[in-house]
Amino acid sequence: MSGLAGALLTALSALMMLLGAVLNLTAAIALVRFPNTLTRMHAATKPQVTGLILILLGAALRVRGHPNVWMLLLAALFVLITAPAIAHLVGRTAYREQRHRDGMLLVNELGDEGMDEDR
């Protein structure tokens, strides 16, 4: 592709990468500013993963037609598969270690059955 279509795809690629970088910046700021593990976990998963996907898609648009596009898409797929599992494990560990503020949880579905008996 050349001409106007190529210029539009390049501009779209740059816009996606810039937007992804801004989302990653907001995630980094939120990790520092949020008070506890559960709120930091939200900042570490939602905008960070979305920002990374946008950056990878923007890079894939930029190098379209190159064999490395599939590696970028594979990395995006890997992030989408692993991020929810990691967030679940971090949240579960934070709950078990009681690293949340009292009154923050509206519903406690685990009760005390998820806690270790020796505590």
PDB file of C-alpha atoms in Angstrom:
ATOM      1  CA  MET A   1       0.000   0.000   0.000  1.00  0.00           C
ATOM      2  CA  SER A   2       1.238   3.413  -0.784  1.00  0.00           C
ATOM      3  CA  GLY A   3      -0.078   6.899  -0.922  1.00  0.00           C
ATOM      4  CA  LEU A   4      -3.032   7.923   1.178  1.00  0.00           C
ATOM      5  CA  ALA A   5      -3.869   4.440   2.532  1.00  0.00           C
ATOM      6  CA  GLY A   6      -0.302   3.914   3.752  1.00  0.00           C
ATOM      7  CA  ALA A   7      -0.232   7.334   5.394  1.00  0.00           C
ATOM      8  CA  LEU A   8      -3.554   6.674   7.130  1.00  0.00           C
ATOM      9  CA  LEU A   9      -2.376   3.295   8.441  1.00  0.00           C
ATOM     10  CA  THR A  10       0.853   4.883   9.697  1.00  0.00           C
ATOM     11  CA  ALA A  11      -1.098   7.640  11.443  1.00  0.00           C
ATOM     12  CA  LEU A  12      -3.495   5.088  12.965  1.00  0.00           C
ATOM     13  CA  SER A  13      -0.506   3.043  14.133  1.00  0.00           C
ATOM     14  CA  ALA A  14       1.073   6.090  15.779  1.00  0.00           C
ATOM     15  CA  LEU A  15      -2.230   7.036  17.432  1.00  0.00           C
ATOM     16  CA  MET A  16      -2.702   3.514  18.830  1.00  0.00           C
ATOM     17  CA  MET A  17       0.836   3.437  20.218  1.00  0.00           C
ATOM     18  CA  LEU A  18       0.462   6.888  21.763  1.00  0.00           C
ATOM     19  CA  LEU A  19      -2.872   5.993  23.361  1.00  0.00           C
ATOM     20  CA  GLY A  20      -1.394   2.739  24.679  1.00  0.00           C
ATOM     21  CA  ALA A  21       1.549   4.623  26.172  1.00  0.00           C
ATOM     22  CA  VAL A  22      -0.818   7.062  27.907  1.00  0.00           C
ATOM     23  CA  LEU A  23      -2.831   4.169  29.359  1.00  0.00           C
ATOM     24  CA  ASN A  24       0.359   2.531  30.624  1.00  0.00           C
ATOM     25  CA  LEU A  25       1.436   5.836  32.183  1.00  0.00           C
ATOM     26  CA  THR A  26      -1.880   6.177  34.013  1.00  0.00           C
ATOM     27  CA  ALA A  27      -1.535   2.576  35.237  1.00  0.00           C
ATOM     28  CA  ALA A  28       1.959   3.305  36.577  1.00  0.00           C
ATOM     29  CA  ILE A  29       0.779   6.454  38.355  1.00  0.00           C
ATOM     30  CA  ALA A  30      -2.177   4.583  39.845  1.00  0.00           C
ATOM     31  CA  LEU A  31       0.106   1.830  41.163  1.00  0.00           C
ATOM     32  CA  VAL A  32       1.995   4.441  43.141  1.00  0.00           C
ATOM     33  CA  ARG A  33      -1.000   6.471  44.290  1.00  0.00           C
ATOM     34  CA  PHE A  34      -3.624   3.858  45.194  1.00  0.00           C
ATOM     35  CA  PRO A  35      -3.714   2.947  48.888  1.00  0.00           C
ATOM     36  CA  ASN A  36      -4.014  -0.847  49.010  1.00  0.00           C
ATOM     37  CA  THR A  37      -3.438  -4.058  47.118  1.00  0.00           C
ATOM     38  CA  LEU A  38      -6.950  -4.548  45.759  1.00  0.00           C
ATOM     39  CA  THR A  39      -7.156  -1.093  44.177  1.00  0.00           C
ATOM     40  CA  ARG A  40      -3.594  -1.384  42.871  1.00  0.00           C
ATOM     41  CA  MET A  41      -4.516  -4.711  41.336  1.00  0.00           C
ATOM     42  CA  HIS A  42      -7.196  -2.967  39.278  1.00  0.00           C
ATOM     43  CA  ALA A  43      -4.660  -0.425  38.016  1.00  0.00           C
ATOM     44  CA  ALA A  44      -2.153  -3.142  37.220  1.00  0.00           C
ATOM     45  CA  THR A  45      -4.555  -5.148  35.064  1.00  0.00           C
ATOM     46  CA  LYS A  46      -7.166  -3.054  33.281  1.00  0.00           C
ATOM     47  CA  PRO A  47      -5.356  -0.035  31.775  1.00  0.00           C
ATOM     48  CA  GLN A  48      -1.971  -1.735  31.611  1.00  0.00           C
ATOM     49  CA  VAL A  49      -3.232  -4.680  29.575  1.00  0.00           C
ATOM     50  CA  THR A  50      -5.338  -2.449  27.322  1.00  0.00           C
ATOM     51  CA  GLY A  51      -2.379  -0.120  26.810  1.00  0.00           C
ATOM     52  CA  LEU A  52      -0.056  -2.979  25.948  1.00  0.00           C
ATOM     53  CA  ILE A  53      -2.557  -4.434  23.477  1.00  0.00           C
ATOM     54  CA  LEU A  54      -2.899  -1.031  21.796  1.00  0.00           C
ATOM     55  CA  ILE A  55       0.883  -0.671  21.556  1.00  0.00           C
ATOM     56  CA  LEU A  56       1.260  -4.158  20.089  1.00  0.00           C
ATOM     57  CA  LEU A  57      -1.558  -3.621  17.586  1.00  0.00           C
ATOM     58  CA  GLY A  58      -0.073  -0.271  16.591  1.00  0.00           C
ATOM     59  CA  ALA A  59       3.301  -1.925  16.060  1.00  0.00           C
ATOM     60  CA  ALA A  60       1.641  -4.694  14.042  1.00  0.00           C
ATOM     61  CA  LEU A  61       0.023  -2.084  11.813  1.00  0.00           C
ATOM     62  CA  ARG A  62       3.367  -0.353  11.393  1.00  0.00           C
ATOM     63  CA  VAL A  63       5.248  -3.494  10.324  1.00  0.00           C
ATOM     64  CA  ARG A  64       2.360  -5.033   8.363  1.00  0.00           C
ATOM     65  CA  GLY A  65       3.441  -7.680   5.923  1.00  0.00           C
ATOM     66  CA  HIS A  66       6.489  -8.627   8.000  1.00  0.00           C
ATOM     67  CA  PRO A  67       6.711 -12.083   9.640  1.00  0.00           C
ATOM     68  CA  ASN A  68       7.138 -10.478  13.081  1.00  0.00           C
ATOM     69  CA  VAL A  69       3.494  -9.351  13.053  1.00  0.00           C
ATOM     70  CA  TRP A  70       2.497 -12.832  14.210  1.00  0.00           C
ATOM     71  CA  MET A  71       4.893 -12.611  17.148  1.00  0.00           C
ATOM     72  CA  LEU A  72       3.293  -9.328  18.208  1.00  0.00           C
ATOM     73  CA  LEU A  73      -0.173 -10.844  18.002  1.00  0.00           C
ATOM     74  CA  LEU A  74       1.017 -13.916  19.912  1.00  0.00           C
ATOM     75  CA  ALA A  75       2.390 -11.675  22.678  1.00  0.00           C
ATOM     76  CA  ALA A  76      -0.963  -9.853  22.855  1.00  0.00           C
ATOM     77  CA  LEU A  77      -2.806 -13.166  23.113  1.00  0.00           C
ATOM     78  CA  PHE A  78      -0.451 -14.342  25.857  1.00  0.00           C
ATOM     79  CA  VAL A  79      -1.115 -11.172  27.872  1.00  0.00           C
ATOM     80  CA  LEU A  80      -4.876 -11.543  27.453  1.00  0.00           C
ATOM     81  CA  ILE A  81      -4.737 -15.139  28.676  1.00  0.00           C
ATOM     82  CA  THR A  82      -2.392 -14.678  31.630  1.00  0.00           C
ATOM     83  CA  ALA A  83      -3.427 -11.279  33.058  1.00  0.00           C
ATOM     84  CA  PRO A  84      -6.771 -12.432  34.541  1.00  0.00           C
ATOM     85  CA  ALA A  85      -5.147 -15.470  36.165  1.00  0.00           C
ATOM     86  CA  ILE A  86      -2.389 -13.354  37.689  1.00  0.00           C
ATOM     87  CA  ALA A  87      -4.883 -10.761  38.942  1.00  0.00           C
ATOM     88  CA  HIS A  88      -6.960 -13.530  40.510  1.00  0.00           C
ATOM     89  CA  LEU A  89      -3.942 -14.950  42.327  1.00  0.00           C
ATOM     90  CA  VAL A  90      -2.840 -11.527  43.584  1.00  0.00           C
ATOM     91  CA  GLY A  91      -6.350 -10.734  44.809  1.00  0.00           C
ATOM     92  CA  ARG A  92      -6.716 -14.095  46.509  1.00  0.00           C
ATOM     93  CA  THR A  93      -3.336 -13.711  48.234  1.00  0.00           C
ATOM     94  CA  ALA A  94      -4.190 -10.173  49.348  1.00  0.00           C
ATOM     95  CA  TYR A  95      -7.469 -11.433  50.784  1.00  0.00           C
ATOM     96  CA  ARG A  96      -5.829 -14.321  52.624  1.00  0.00           C
ATOM     97  CA  GLU A  97      -3.205 -12.028  54.108  1.00  0.00           C
ATOM     98  CA  GLN A  98      -5.963  -9.541  55.006  1.00  0.00           C
ATOM     99  CA  ARG A  99      -4.374  -6.694  53.085  1.00  0.00           C
ATOM    100  CA  HIS A 100      -7.667  -4.955  52.430  1.00  0.00           C
ATOM    101  CA  ARG A 101      -9.370  -2.193  54.346  1.00  0.00           C
ATOM    102  CA  ASP A 102     -12.168  -3.220  56.672  1.00  0.00           C
ATOM    103  CA  GLY A 103     -15.553  -2.384  55.201  1.00  0.00           C
ATOM    104  CA  MET A 104     -14.229  -2.269  51.643  1.00  0.00           C
ATOM    105  CA  LEU A 105     -15.735  -5.600  50.646  1.00  0.00           C
ATOM    106  CA  LEU A 106     -19.514  -5.430  50.366  1.00  0.00           C
ATOM    107  CA  VAL A 107     -19.925  -9.184  50.053  1.00  0.00           C
ATOM    108  CA  ASN A 108     -17.501 -11.670  51.557  1.00  0.00           C
ATOM    109  CA  GLU A 109     -18.115 -14.798  49.519  1.00  0.00           C
ATOM    110  CA  LEU A 110     -15.166 -16.659  50.981  1.00  0.00           C
ATOM    111  CA  GLY A 111     -16.023 -16.062  54.616  1.00  0.00           C
ATOM    112  CA  ASP A 112     -13.440 -17.624  56.868  1.00  0.00           C
ATOM    113  CA  GLU A 113     -13.268 -20.889  54.943  1.00  0.00           C
ATOM    114  CA  GLY A 114     -10.478 -19.546  52.685  1.00  0.00           C
ATOM    115  CA  MET A 115      -8.291 -18.650  55.676  1.00  0.00           C
ATOM    116  CA  ASP A 116      -5.607 -20.968  56.992  1.00  0.00           C
ATOM    117  CA  GLU A 117      -6.479 -22.708  60.257  1.00  0.00           C
ATOM    118  CA  ASP A 118      -3.172 -21.904  61.973  1.00  0.00           C
ATOM    119  CA  ARG A 119      -3.733 -18.142  61.910  1.00  0.00           C
TER     120      ARG A 119
END
